[in-house]
Coordinates of C-alpha atoms in Angstrom, one line a residue:
M1441 CA -59.4 12.2 30.1
F1442 CA -56.2 14.1 29.1
F1443 CA -55.6 15.6 32.6
D1444 CA -55.9 12.1 34.2
I1445 CA -52.5 11.3 32.6
L1446 CA -50.7 14.2 34.3
P1447 CA -50.5 12.8 37.8
R1448 CA -49.1 9.6 36.3
V1449 CA -46.1 11.5 35.0
G1450 CA -45.6 13.6 38.2
L1451 CA -47.3 16.8 36.9
K1452 CA -50.2 18.9 38.2
P1453 CA -52.5 20.6 35.7
K1454 CA -51.4 24.1 36.7
E1455 CA -47.8 23.2 36.6
Y1456 CA -48.2 21.6 33.2
I1457 CA -49.9 24.7 31.8
L1458 CA -47.4 27.1 33.2
K1459 CA -44.3 25.1 32.3
F1460 CA -45.3 23.7 28.9
I1461 CA -48.5 25.0 27.2
L1462 CA -48.0 28.7 28.1
P1463 CA -44.4 29.0 26.9
A1464 CA -45.1 27.1 23.8
F1465 CA -48.1 29.3 23.1
I1466 CA -46.1 32.5 23.5
V1467 CA -43.3 31.3 21.3
S1468 CA -45.7 30.2 18.7
L1469 CA -47.4 33.7 18.6
L1470 CA -44.0 35.3 18.2
V1471 CA -43.0 32.9 15.4
I1472 CA -46.4 33.5 13.6
V1473 CA -45.9 37.3 13.8
L1474 CA -42.3 37.1 12.6
G1475 CA -43.3 34.7 9.8
I1476 CA -46.1 36.9 8.5
T1477 CA -44.0 40.2 8.8
Y1478 CA -40.6 39.1 7.4
F1479 CA -41.1 36.0 5.1
T1480 CA -42.9 35.2 1.9
G1481 CA -43.6 32.3 -0.3
Y1482 CA -42.5 28.8 0.8
T1483 CA -40.2 30.2 3.5
R1484 CA -43.2 31.8 5.3
L1485 CA -45.1 28.5 5.0
I1486 CA -42.2 26.6 6.6
V1487 CA -41.9 29.2 9.4
L1488 CA -45.6 29.1 10.1
L1489 CA -45.4 25.3 10.4
L1490 CA -43.1 25.7 13.4
P1491 CA -45.9 26.8 15.8
L1492 CA -47.7 23.6 15.0
L1493 CA -44.7 21.6 15.9
L1494 CA -44.1 23.5 19.2
M1495 CA -47.8 23.2 20.4
G1496 CA -47.9 19.5 19.3
S1497 CA -44.8 18.8 21.3
A1498 CA -46.2 20.6 24.3
I1499 CA -49.5 18.7 24.2
G1500 CA -47.8 15.4 23.4
Y1501 CA -45.3 15.7 26.2
P1502 CA -47.3 13.8 28.8
Y1503 CA -47.9 10.9 26.4
I1504 CA -44.2 10.8 25.5
E1505 CA -43.2 10.8 29.1
L1506 CA -45.7 8.1 30.0
D1507 CA -44.3 5.9 27.2
S1508 CA -40.8 6.6 28.4
Q1509 CA -41.7 5.5 31.9
R1510 CA -43.5 2.4 30.6
Q1511 CA -40.2 1.5 28.7
K1512 CA -38.0 2.1 31.8
I1513 CA -40.3 -0.1 33.9
N1514 CA -40.4 -2.9 31.4
E1515 CA -36.7 -3.0 30.8
R1516 CA -35.8 -3.3 34.5
L1517 CA -38.7 -5.6 35.6
H1518 CA -36.6 -8.7 35.5
V1519 CA -34.1 -7.0 37.9
F1520 CA -37.0 -5.9 40.1
I1521 CA -38.6 -9.4 40.5
T1522 CA -35.2 -11.0 41.1
K1523 CA -34.3 -8.6 43.9
F1524 CA -37.8 -8.6 45.3
G1525 CA -37.9 -12.4 45.4
V1526 CA -34.4 -12.7 46.9
L1527 CA -35.1 -10.0 49.7
S1528 CA -38.4 -11.7 50.5
I1529 CA -36.4 -14.8 51.7
T1530 CA -35.0 -12.8 54.5
D1531 CA -38.5 -12.4 56.1
L1532 CA -38.1 -8.7 56.5
E1533 CA -41.1 -6.6 57.5
R1534 CA -43.0 -5.7 54.3
K1535 CA -42.7 -1.9 54.9
H1536 CA -38.9 -2.2 55.3
L1537 CA -38.8 -4.4 52.2
M1538 CA -40.5 -1.8 50.1
H1539 CA -38.2 0.8 51.6
L1540 CA -35.1 -1.1 50.6
L1541 CA -36.4 -1.4 47.0
S1542 CA -37.2 2.3 46.8
T1543 CA -33.5 3.1 47.6
E1544 CA -32.1 1.1 44.7
K1545 CA -32.5 3.8 42.1
E1546 CA -29.4 2.8 40.1
E1547 CA -30.4 -0.8 39.8
L1548 CA -34.3 -0.3 39.4
G1549 CA -34.6 3.1 37.9
Q1550 CA -38.3 3.9 37.5
L1551 CA -39.3 0.9 39.5
A1552 CA -37.6 2.4 42.5
N1553 CA -39.9 5.4 42.2
E1554 CA -42.9 3.0 42.0
S1555 CA -41.7 1.1 45.1
H1556 CA -41.4 4.5 46.9
K1557 CA -45.1 5.2 46.2
I1558 CA -46.1 1.9 47.7
Y1559 CA -43.8 2.6 50.8
V1560 CA -45.5 6.0 51.2
L1561 CA -48.9 4.4 51.2
L1562 CA -47.8 1.9 53.7
K1563 CA -46.1 4.3 56.1
R1564 CA -48.0 7.6 55.9
W1565 CA -51.5 6.5 54.8
N1566 CA -51.4 3.2 56.9
Q1567 CA -52.6 1.2 53.9
S1568 CA -52.0 -2.5 53.7
L1569 CA -49.7 -3.9 51.1
A1570 CA -52.6 -5.3 49.2
E1571 CA -54.5 -2.1 49.1
S1572 CA -51.4 -0.2 48.1
C1573 CA -50.6 -2.5 45.2
R1574 CA -54.2 -2.4 44.0
F1575 CA -54.2 1.5 44.2
L1576 CA -51.0 1.8 42.2
A1577 CA -51.9 -0.9 39.7
N1578 CA -54.6 1.3 38.2
R1579 CA -52.1 4.3 37.9
C1580 CA -49.0 2.5 36.7
P1581 CA -47.6 3.4 33.2
S1582 CA -46.7 -0.3 32.5
S1583 CA -49.6 -2.8 32.1
Q1584 CA -47.1 -5.7 32.9
F1585 CA -46.2 -4.1 36.2
G1586 CA -49.8 -3.2 36.9
D1587 CA -50.8 -6.8 36.3
F1588 CA -48.1 -8.0 38.7
L1589 CA -49.3 -5.7 41.4
D1590 CA -52.9 -6.9 40.9
R1591 CA -51.8 -10.6 41.3
M1592 CA -49.7 -9.7 44.4
A1593 CA -52.7 -7.9 46.0
Y1594 CA -55.0 -10.9 45.3
S1595 CA -52.4 -13.4 46.8
I1596 CA -51.9 -11.4 49.9
D1597 CA -55.6 -11.1 50.5
S1598 CA -56.0 -14.8 50.0
G1599 CA -53.4 -15.4 52.8
Q1600 CA -50.5 -16.6 50.7
E1601 CA -47.0 -15.8 52.0
L1602 CA -45.2 -13.1 50.1
K1603 CA -42.1 -15.1 49.5
E1604 CA -44.2 -18.0 48.1
F1605 CA -46.0 -15.7 45.7
L1606 CA -42.7 -14.0 44.6
S1607 CA -41.1 -17.4 44.1
G1608 CA -43.9 -18.4 41.8
E1609 CA -43.8 -15.1 40.0
Q1610 CA -40.2 -15.5 38.9
D1611 CA -41.0 -17.6 35.8
I1612 CA -44.0 -15.4 34.9
I1613 CA -42.1 -12.1 35.0
M1614 CA -39.0 -13.5 33.3
E1615 CA -41.2 -14.9 30.5
D1616 CA -42.8 -11.4 30.2
Y1617 CA -39.3 -9.9 30.1
S1618 CA -38.3 -12.5 27.4
E1619 CA -41.2 -11.5 25.3
F1620 CA -40.3 -7.8 25.8
Y1621 CA -36.7 -8.5 24.8
K1622 CA -37.7 -10.4 21.7
R1623 CA -40.0 -7.6 20.6
A1624 CA -37.0 -5.2 21.2
L1625 CA -34.9 -7.5 18.9
Y1626 CA -37.6 -7.5 16.4
S1627 CA -37.7 -3.6 16.4
L1628 CA -33.9 -3.8 16.1
D1629 CA -34.4 -5.7 12.8
M1630 CA -36.8 -3.0 11.7
F1631 CA -34.3 -0.3 12.6
K1632 CA -31.6 -2.1 10.7
E1633 CA -33.8 -2.0 7.6
M1634 CA -34.6 1.6 8.2
Y1635 CA -30.9 2.4 8.6
V1636 CA -29.9 0.6 5.4
S1637 CA -32.8 2.2 3.4
A1638 CA -32.0 5.7 4.8
V1639 CA -28.3 5.4 4.1
T1640 CA -29.0 4.1 0.6
S1641 CA -31.4 6.9 -0.1
V1642 CA -29.0 9.6 1.1
S1643 CA -26.2 8.0 -0.9
F1644 CA -28.5 8.3 -4.0
F1645 CA -29.1 12.0 -3.0
V1646 CA -25.3 12.6 -2.8
T1647 CA -24.9 11.0 -6.3
F1648 CA -27.7 13.1 -7.6
A1649 CA -25.9 16.2 -6.1
I1650 CA -22.8 15.3 -8.1
I1651 CA -24.6 14.9 -11.4
A1652 CA -27.5 17.4 -11.1
P1653 CA -25.4 20.6 -11.8
F1654 CA -24.7 19.4 -15.3
L1655 CA -28.5 19.6 -15.9
M1656 CA -29.5 22.5 -13.7
P1657 CA -27.9 25.8 -12.9
Y1658 CA -26.5 24.9 -9.5
D1659 CA -23.0 25.1 -8.0
F1660 CA -21.3 21.7 -7.8
V1661 CA -19.5 22.2 -4.4
T1662 CA -22.6 23.7 -2.8
M1663 CA -24.8 20.8 -3.9
V1664 CA -22.4 18.2 -2.6
T1665 CA -21.9 20.2 0.7
V1666 CA -25.7 20.3 1.2
A1667 CA -25.9 16.6 0.5
L1668 CA -23.2 16.0 3.0
L1669 CA -25.0 18.1 5.7
G1670 CA -28.2 16.1 5.0
F1671 CA -26.4 12.9 5.4
I1672 CA -25.1 14.0 8.8
L1673 CA -28.5 15.0 9.9
I1674 CA -30.1 11.7 8.9
E1675 CA -27.4 9.7 10.6
V1676 CA -27.8 11.6 13.8
L1677 CA -31.6 11.3 13.8
L1678 CA -31.4 7.5 13.2
V1679 CA -28.9 6.9 16.0
Y1680 CA -31.2 9.0 18.3
A1681 CA -34.2 7.0 17.4
I1682 CA -32.5 3.7 17.8
K1683 CA -31.0 4.7 21.2
N1684 CA -34.4 5.7 22.6
K1685 CA -36.1 2.4 21.5
L1686 CA -33.4 -0.1 22.6
P1687 CA -33.9 -1.6 26.1
Y1688 CA -31.3 -0.8 28.8
D1689 CA -28.9 -3.8 28.7
R1690 CA -25.4 -2.7 29.3
L1691 CA -22.4 -5.1 29.5
W1692 CA -19.7 -3.1 31.3
H1693 CA -19.7 -2.3 35.0
T1694 CA -20.7 1.0 36.6
G1695 CA -18.0 1.2 39.3
E1696 CA -17.1 4.6 40.8
K1697 CA -13.4 3.9 40.5
P1698 CA -11.6 2.5 37.4
T1699 CA -10.6 -1.2 37.6
R1700 CA -7.4 -2.8 36.5
I1701 CA -9.0 -3.5 33.1
D1702 CA -10.3 0.1 32.8
L1703 CA -6.9 1.4 33.4
K1704 CA -5.5 -0.9 30.8
L1705 CA -8.0 0.1 28.2
K1706 CA -7.4 3.7 29.0
K1707 CA -3.6 3.3 28.7
W1708 CA -4.0 1.6 25.2
L1709 CA -6.5 4.3 24.1
T1710 CA -3.9 7.0 24.9
I1711 CA -1.2 5.0 23.1
S1712 CA -3.5 4.5 20.1
V1713 CA -4.5 8.3 20.0
L1714 CA -0.9 9.4 20.2
G1715 CA 0.2 6.8 17.6
T1716 CA -2.6 8.1 15.2
V1717 CA -1.6 11.7 15.7
I1718 CA 2.2 11.0 15.1
L1719 CA 1.5 8.7 12.2
T1720 CA -1.0 11.0 10.5
G1721 CA 1.3 14.0 11.1
F1722 CA 4.2 12.1 9.6
L1723 CA 2.2 11.0 6.5
I1724 CA 0.9 14.5 5.9
W1725 CA 4.4 16.0 6.2
G1726 CA 5.9 13.2 3.9
K1727 CA 3.2 13.9 1.2
F1728 CA 2.9 17.6 1.2
I1729 CA 6.1 19.0 2.8
G1730 CA 8.9 16.4 2.9
G1731 CA 8.2 15.0 -0.5
I1732 CA 8.9 11.4 0.4
P1733 CA 8.3 9.5 -2.9
Q1734 CA 6.8 6.4 -1.3
I1735 CA 4.3 8.5 0.6
M1736 CA 3.5 10.9 -2.2
S1737 CA 2.5 7.9 -4.4
L1738 CA -0.2 7.0 -1.8
P1739 CA -3.8 8.1 -2.7
Y1740 CA -5.5 10.3 -0.1
Q1741 CA -8.0 7.5 0.9
V1742 CA -5.2 5.1 1.9
L1743 CA -3.2 7.9 3.4
F1744 CA -6.1 8.8 5.8
A1745 CA -7.0 5.1 6.5
L1746 CA -3.4 4.3 7.3
G1747 CA -3.2 7.3 9.6
V1748 CA -6.1 6.3 11.8
T1749 CA -5.2 2.6 11.8
P1750 CA -3.5 2.8 15.3
L1751 CA -7.0 3.3 16.8
A1752 CA -7.8 -0.3 15.9
I1753 CA -5.2 -1.4 18.5
S1754 CA -7.2 -0.1 21.5
G1755 CA -10.4 -1.2 19.8
Y1756 CA -9.0 -4.8 19.4
I1757 CA -7.8 -4.9 23.0
A1758 CA -11.2 -3.8 24.2
Q1759 CA -12.8 -6.4 22.1
V1760 CA -10.6 -9.1 23.7
E1761 CA -11.5 -7.9 27.3
E1762 CA -15.2 -7.7 26.3
N1763 CA -15.1 -11.4 25.2
I1764 CA -13.5 -12.3 28.5
V1765 CA -16.3 -10.5 30.4
I1766 CA -18.9 -12.4 28.4
R1767 CA -17.2 -15.6 29.3
K1768 CA -17.2 -14.7 33.0
E1769 CA -21.0 -14.1 32.8
L1770 CA -21.4 -17.6 31.4
N1771 CA -19.6 -19.1 34.4
F1772 CA -21.2 -16.9 37.1
P1773 CA -24.6 -18.9 37.5
D1774 CA -22.7 -22.1 38.1
F1775 CA -20.5 -20.5 40.7
L1776 CA -23.3 -18.9 42.5
R1777 CA -25.4 -22.1 42.7
S1778 CA -22.3 -24.0 43.9
L1779 CA -21.7 -21.3 46.5
G1780 CA -25.3 -21.4 47.8
D1781 CA -25.4 -25.2 48.0
S1782 CA -22.0 -25.2 49.7
V1783 CA -23.1 -22.5 52.3
C1784 CA -26.3 -24.5 53.1
A1785 CA -24.4 -27.7 53.5
K1786 CA -21.8 -26.1 55.8
G1787 CA -24.4 -24.3 57.9
G1788 CA -23.5 -20.7 56.9
G1789 CA -19.8 -21.0 56.3
M1790 CA -19.4 -18.4 53.5
T1791 CA -15.6 -17.9 53.9
E1792 CA -14.9 -21.7 53.9
S1793 CA -17.2 -22.2 50.8
L1794 CA -15.4 -19.4 48.9
Q1795 CA -12.0 -20.9 49.8
Y1796 CA -13.1 -24.2 48.4
L1797 CA -14.7 -22.8 45.3
S1798 CA -11.8 -20.4 44.5
S1799 CA -9.5 -23.4 44.1
N1800 CA -11.8 -24.8 41.3
D1801 CA -11.8 -23.9 37.7
F1802 CA -14.5 -21.3 36.7
G1803 CA -12.6 -20.1 33.6
P1804 CA -11.7 -16.5 33.5
L1805 CA -13.9 -15.9 36.7
T1806 CA -11.4 -17.9 38.8
K1807 CA -9.0 -15.0 39.4
D1808 CA -11.8 -12.7 40.5
L1809 CA -13.0 -15.4 42.9
E1810 CA -9.6 -15.6 44.4
G1811 CA -9.7 -11.8 45.0
L1812 CA -13.2 -12.1 46.5
Y1813 CA -12.1 -14.8 48.9
K1814 CA -9.1 -12.8 50.2
R1815 CA -11.3 -9.7 50.8
V1816 CA -14.1 -11.7 52.6
S1817 CA -11.6 -13.6 54.7
I1818 CA -10.3 -10.4 56.1
R1819 CA -13.8 -9.9 57.6
I1820 CA -13.7 -6.1 57.4
D1821 CA -16.6 -5.3 55.2
S1822 CA -18.4 -8.2 53.4
Q1823 CA -20.7 -5.8 51.4
K1824 CA -17.7 -3.9 49.9
A1825 CA -15.9 -7.2 49.2
W1826 CA -18.8 -8.4 47.0
R1827 CA -19.2 -4.9 45.4
Y1828 CA -15.5 -4.9 44.4
F1829 CA -15.8 -8.4 43.1
G1830 CA -18.5 -7.2 40.8
Y1831 CA -16.4 -4.3 39.6
D1832 CA -13.3 -6.5 39.1
T1833 CA -15.3 -8.8 36.8
C1834 CA -16.2 -5.6 34.7
S1835 CA -19.6 -7.1 34.2
Y1836 CA -22.7 -5.1 35.0
L1837 CA -24.9 -8.1 35.4
I1838 CA -22.4 -9.9 37.8
Q1839 CA -22.1 -6.6 39.7
L1840 CA -25.9 -6.4 40.0
F1841 CA -26.7 -10.0 41.0
S1842 CA -23.7 -10.6 43.2
E1843 CA -24.7 -7.6 45.4
M1844 CA -28.3 -9.1 45.6
F1845 CA -26.9 -12.4 46.8
E1846 CA -24.7 -10.6 49.4
R1847 CA -27.5 -8.5 50.6
C1848 CA -29.8 -11.5 51.1
T1849 CA -27.2 -13.5 53.0
Y1850 CA -26.3 -10.5 55.1
L1851 CA -29.9 -10.0 56.2
G1852 CA -30.2 -13.7 57.1
G1853 CA -31.7 -15.1 54.0
N1854 CA -31.2 -18.7 52.8
A1855 CA -28.2 -18.8 50.5
G1856 CA -29.4 -21.8 48.6
E1857 CA -32.8 -20.3 47.7
A1858 CA -31.2 -17.0 46.8
S1859 CA -28.6 -18.5 44.6
N1860 CA -31.2 -20.7 42.9
I1861 CA -33.4 -17.6 42.1
I1862 CA -30.5 -15.5 40.9
G1863 CA -28.8 -18.3 38.9
K1864 CA -31.9 -19.3 37.1
N1865 CA -32.9 -15.7 36.1
F1866 CA -29.2 -14.8 35.3
R1867 CA -29.0 -17.7 32.8
K1868 CA -32.2 -16.6 31.1
I1869 CA -30.8 -13.2 30.6
I1870 CA -27.6 -14.6 29.2
N1871 CA -29.5 -16.7 26.7
L1872 CA -31.4 -13.6 25.5
R1873 CA -28.2 -11.7 25.1
R1874 CA -26.8 -14.5 22.8
S1875 CA -29.6 -13.8 20.5
K1876 CA -28.9 -10.1 20.6
Y1877 CA -25.2 -10.6 19.9
Q1878 CA -26.0 -12.7 16.9
N1879 CA -28.3 -10.1 15.6
V1880 CA -25.8 -7.3 16.1
N1881 CA -23.1 -9.4 14.3
Q1882 CA -25.4 -9.7 11.3
F1883 CA -25.9 -5.9 11.4
A1884 CA -22.2 -5.4 11.5
G1885 CA -21.7 -7.4 8.4
I1886 CA -24.4 -5.4 6.6
M1887 CA -22.6 -2.2 7.7
Y1888 CA -19.3 -3.4 6.3
G1889 CA -20.9 -4.3 3.0
L1890 CA -22.8 -1.0 2.8
A1891 CA -19.6 0.8 3.3
G1892 CA -18.2 -0.8 0.2
G1893 CA -21.3 -0.3 -1.7
M1894 CA -21.5 3.4 -0.8
A1895 CA -17.9 3.9 -1.9
L1896 CA -18.5 2.1 -5.2
T1897 CA -21.6 4.2 -5.9
L1898 CA -20.3 7.6 -5.0
Y1899 CA -16.9 7.3 -6.7
A1900 CA -18.5 5.7 -9.8
S1901 CA -20.8 8.8 -9.9
S1902 CA -17.7 11.0 -9.5
G1903 CA -16.0 9.2 -12.4
V1904 CA -19.0 9.7 -14.6
A1905 CA -19.2 13.4 -13.6
S1906 CA -15.4 13.7 -14.4
M1907 CA -16.0 12.1 -17.8
V1908 CA -18.9 14.4 -18.6
N1909 CA -17.0 17.5 -17.4
G1910 CA -14.0 16.5 -19.7
L1911 CA -16.4 16.1 -22.6
Y1912 CA -18.0 19.5 -22.0
T1913 CA -14.6 21.3 -21.7
S1914 CA -13.3 19.7 -24.9
L1915 CA -16.3 21.0 -26.9
E1916 CA -16.3 24.3 -28.7
V1917 CA -19.4 25.8 -27.0
P1918 CA -20.9 28.9 -28.6
D1919 CA -21.1 32.0 -26.5
T1920 CA -24.8 31.8 -26.2
M1921 CA -24.6 28.4 -24.5
L1922 CA -22.0 29.3 -21.9
G1923 CA -24.7 30.3 -19.5
I1924 CA -26.5 26.9 -19.8
V1925 CA -23.6 24.4 -19.8
N1926 CA -21.9 24.0 -16.4
T1927 CA -18.4 22.6 -15.9
I1928 CA -16.2 21.8 -12.9
T1929 CA -12.8 23.3 -12.4
P1930 CA -10.0 20.9 -11.4
G1931 CA -9.8 22.5 -7.9
D1932 CA -13.6 22.0 -7.4
F1933 CA -13.5 18.5 -8.7
T1934 CA -10.8 17.6 -6.2
L1935 CA -12.8 19.2 -3.4
I1936 CA -15.8 17.2 -4.3
S1937 CA -13.8 14.0 -4.2
Y1938 CA -12.7 15.0 -0.6
L1939 CA -16.3 15.7 0.3
I1940 CA -17.3 12.3 -0.9
Y1941 CA -14.6 10.7 1.2
S1942 CA -15.9 12.8 4.1
V1943 CA -19.3 11.1 3.7
L1944 CA -17.6 7.6 4.0
V1945 CA -15.6 8.8 7.1
I1946 CA -18.8 10.1 8.8
Y1947 CA -20.7 6.9 7.9
S1948 CA -17.8 4.7 9.4
V1949 CA -17.8 6.7 12.6
V1950 CA -21.6 6.6 13.1
S1951 CA -21.9 2.9 12.2
G1952 CA -19.1 1.9 14.4
Y1953 CA -20.8 3.7 17.3
L1954 CA -24.1 2.2 16.5
I1955 CA -22.9 -1.4 16.5
K1956 CA -21.7 -0.9 20.1
L1957 CA -24.8 1.0 21.0
M1958 CA -26.9 -2.0 20.0
D1959 CA -25.0 -4.7 21.8
G1960 CA -24.4 -2.6 24.9
G1961 CA -20.6 -3.3 25.0
H1962 CA -17.7 -1.1 25.6
Y1963 CA -17.6 1.9 23.3
Q1964 CA -13.9 1.6 22.7
V1965 CA -14.6 -1.4 20.5
S1966 CA -16.3 0.9 18.1
L1967 CA -12.9 2.2 17.1
L1968 CA -12.0 -1.3 15.7
H1969 CA -15.3 -1.3 13.6
F1970 CA -14.6 2.3 12.5
V1971 CA -11.1 1.5 11.2
I1972 CA -12.2 -1.8 9.4
M1973 CA -15.2 0.0 7.7
L1974 CA -12.9 2.9 6.7
W1975 CA -10.4 0.6 5.2
V1976 CA -13.1 -1.2 3.2
A1977 CA -14.5 2.1 1.9
S1978 CA -11.1 3.4 1.1
I1979 CA -9.9 0.4 -0.9
V1980 CA -13.2 0.1 -2.8
G1981 CA -13.2 3.8 -3.4
Y1982 CA -9.6 3.9 -4.7
V1983 CA -10.2 0.8 -6.9
T1984 CA -13.3 2.3 -8.3
E1985 CA -11.4 5.5 -9.2
I1986 CA -8.8 3.4 -11.0
M1987 CA -11.5 1.5 -12.9
T1988 CA -13.4 4.7 -13.9
E1989 CA -10.2 6.3 -15.0
G1990 CA -9.5 3.3 -17.3
L1991 CA -13.0 2.9 -18.6
L1992 CA -14.1 6.6 -18.8
G1993 CA -10.9 8.5 -19.0
S1994 CA -11.5 10.5 -15.8
S1995 CA -8.6 11.8 -13.8
L1996 CA -7.7 11.0 -10.2
P1997 CA -7.4 13.6 -7.5
I1998 CA -4.2 13.4 -5.5

C-alpha cells in the first residue's frame, strides 16, 4: 500500500496530504487555468504539462525519500558495524550502547536515526533488543540493514553474546559494503559514458547553431547564445545527477577549526586569486589600453588562459597535500595495530606505547603521532587529544576511526581487539578507494581529451562558417535573394568566437569540479584540472583557427 510507505519516511498521511498533495494540486489548477487562458499552440501544451510534473513529484516524493534513506544507510553501514563492534567490546549495557550510537549523527547519518528508534523501543516500550531489531527490520528502508537486524535478533534469542555476533558480522557487512561500493563504481562508469555522450551531443548542437543560420532565417548570435545556455543546463543537470548517486566517501577532515594545512591552502588560494586578478588586469591593459606589442600579438585564448594560470599554483599545492593525506591513511592501520598490541602487552600503558611508536617511522604520519603523544602525555583530555590528532592528519577516515579507538579504550575496552577490528576494516576501505582513484584518473584523462576534441570541432565549424560567410559576401546577390541569404557581420563573428570559447571555459570549470566530486578530495585541486583543461582547449582552438585560416581563408578574431 502507498500509505504504508509514509511512516518509513517520517510522514503521517494527513501531514503528507497537507504539505505535498494539496499545494501541488492548487498550483496545478492555477497553471492549467493560466495555460488555457493566456497561451496557445505548442506553448499551451508545454504549460499544461507542468501540472503533471508537479503532481508526479508530489506523489513520488515518498519513494524518492525512501530511496535516499536507503542510499544513506548503505553508504555508512561499514562505519556503523565497525563502531558497533568496537563499542560492544566495552561490555556496556545494550540500552546505553544503542544510545551512544544514536548520538553519532555526524558519523552515522541516517543510521543514527535508526539506532535512536531501537533505543526508544528499549527504553520507553520496554522491548528486548531482539524484539526491537525484528520490529525495525521490517520497516527499514535498506534491505541490507534489515537483514543485519534480523540476524542480530536471531543470534540474541539463541543466547549468543552480542560482541561475539558483531565480531563475526564484520566480514559480512564489509563484504556487503564492498559490493555496494563496486556497484557505485560501475554506475560511475555509466555516468562517465553519459557525460561524454551528453557533452558530445551538445557540442554538435553548438556546431549546428553556428551553421544553421546560413540555411534557415535565424540570427547567428541568438542561435549560439541559446546553444550556450543549453550547454550550461545540461552540465548542471549531469553534475547534480552524479552527485546524488555517488556514495559518501570524503577524503578531507571535518574539523571545526582550520588546521595548519588548511591555513596553508587558504593562504596559497588567496595568493593565487590575487595573482590571477593582477595578471589578468595587466594583460587586458597591455592588449587594449597600453598597446604593448608582445601582449597585443597574443590571441584571446592564450591571453585568458595565461591570466588564470596562477590558480594552478594553489591547485598543485592542494594536490601535493592530498597525496600526503592518502599516504597517511595507508600507514594508519599498521600504526593502530601496533598500538593495540603494545597497549595489551604493557597492561594498559597508552602513553608509554605512544612514546615508543612515535619514535618509529610511519611515513608522513610520524609527525602527527609525535603531536598525539605530546597531547596525551599532558593527561588533560585524552578524547580531545585524539580528536585533534584526526584533524591534524586532515583525513576524514583517520579522524573517524581514531575517535572510535579512543572511545573504546576510554570505556574500558580491549585495545588489541579494537585495533584489530578497526585496522582490518580500514584497510578494506583503503583498497576500495584505490579502485576509485584509478577510475577517476581515467575519467580525468577522458575529460582532457574531450576538451581538445570540443575545441577542434567548434573552431573548425567556426572556420567553415567564416569561409561560407566570405563566399556569400563576395557574391553579387540579386535584391530578390537578400531576404533568403544570411550573412554574419565581422562584429557578430567575433562575438560568436568569444561565445565558443565561453563554452570551453564552462566545460573546463564543470569538469574540474566533477573530477574532485567523484574522488571525494579537496575541491581546491579542481583549480589545477581547470587550468590544464583550459590550456588544452585554448591551444587546440588557436591551432585549429590557424589551420582553418590557411586552408579555408577564414579570418581570425583578435
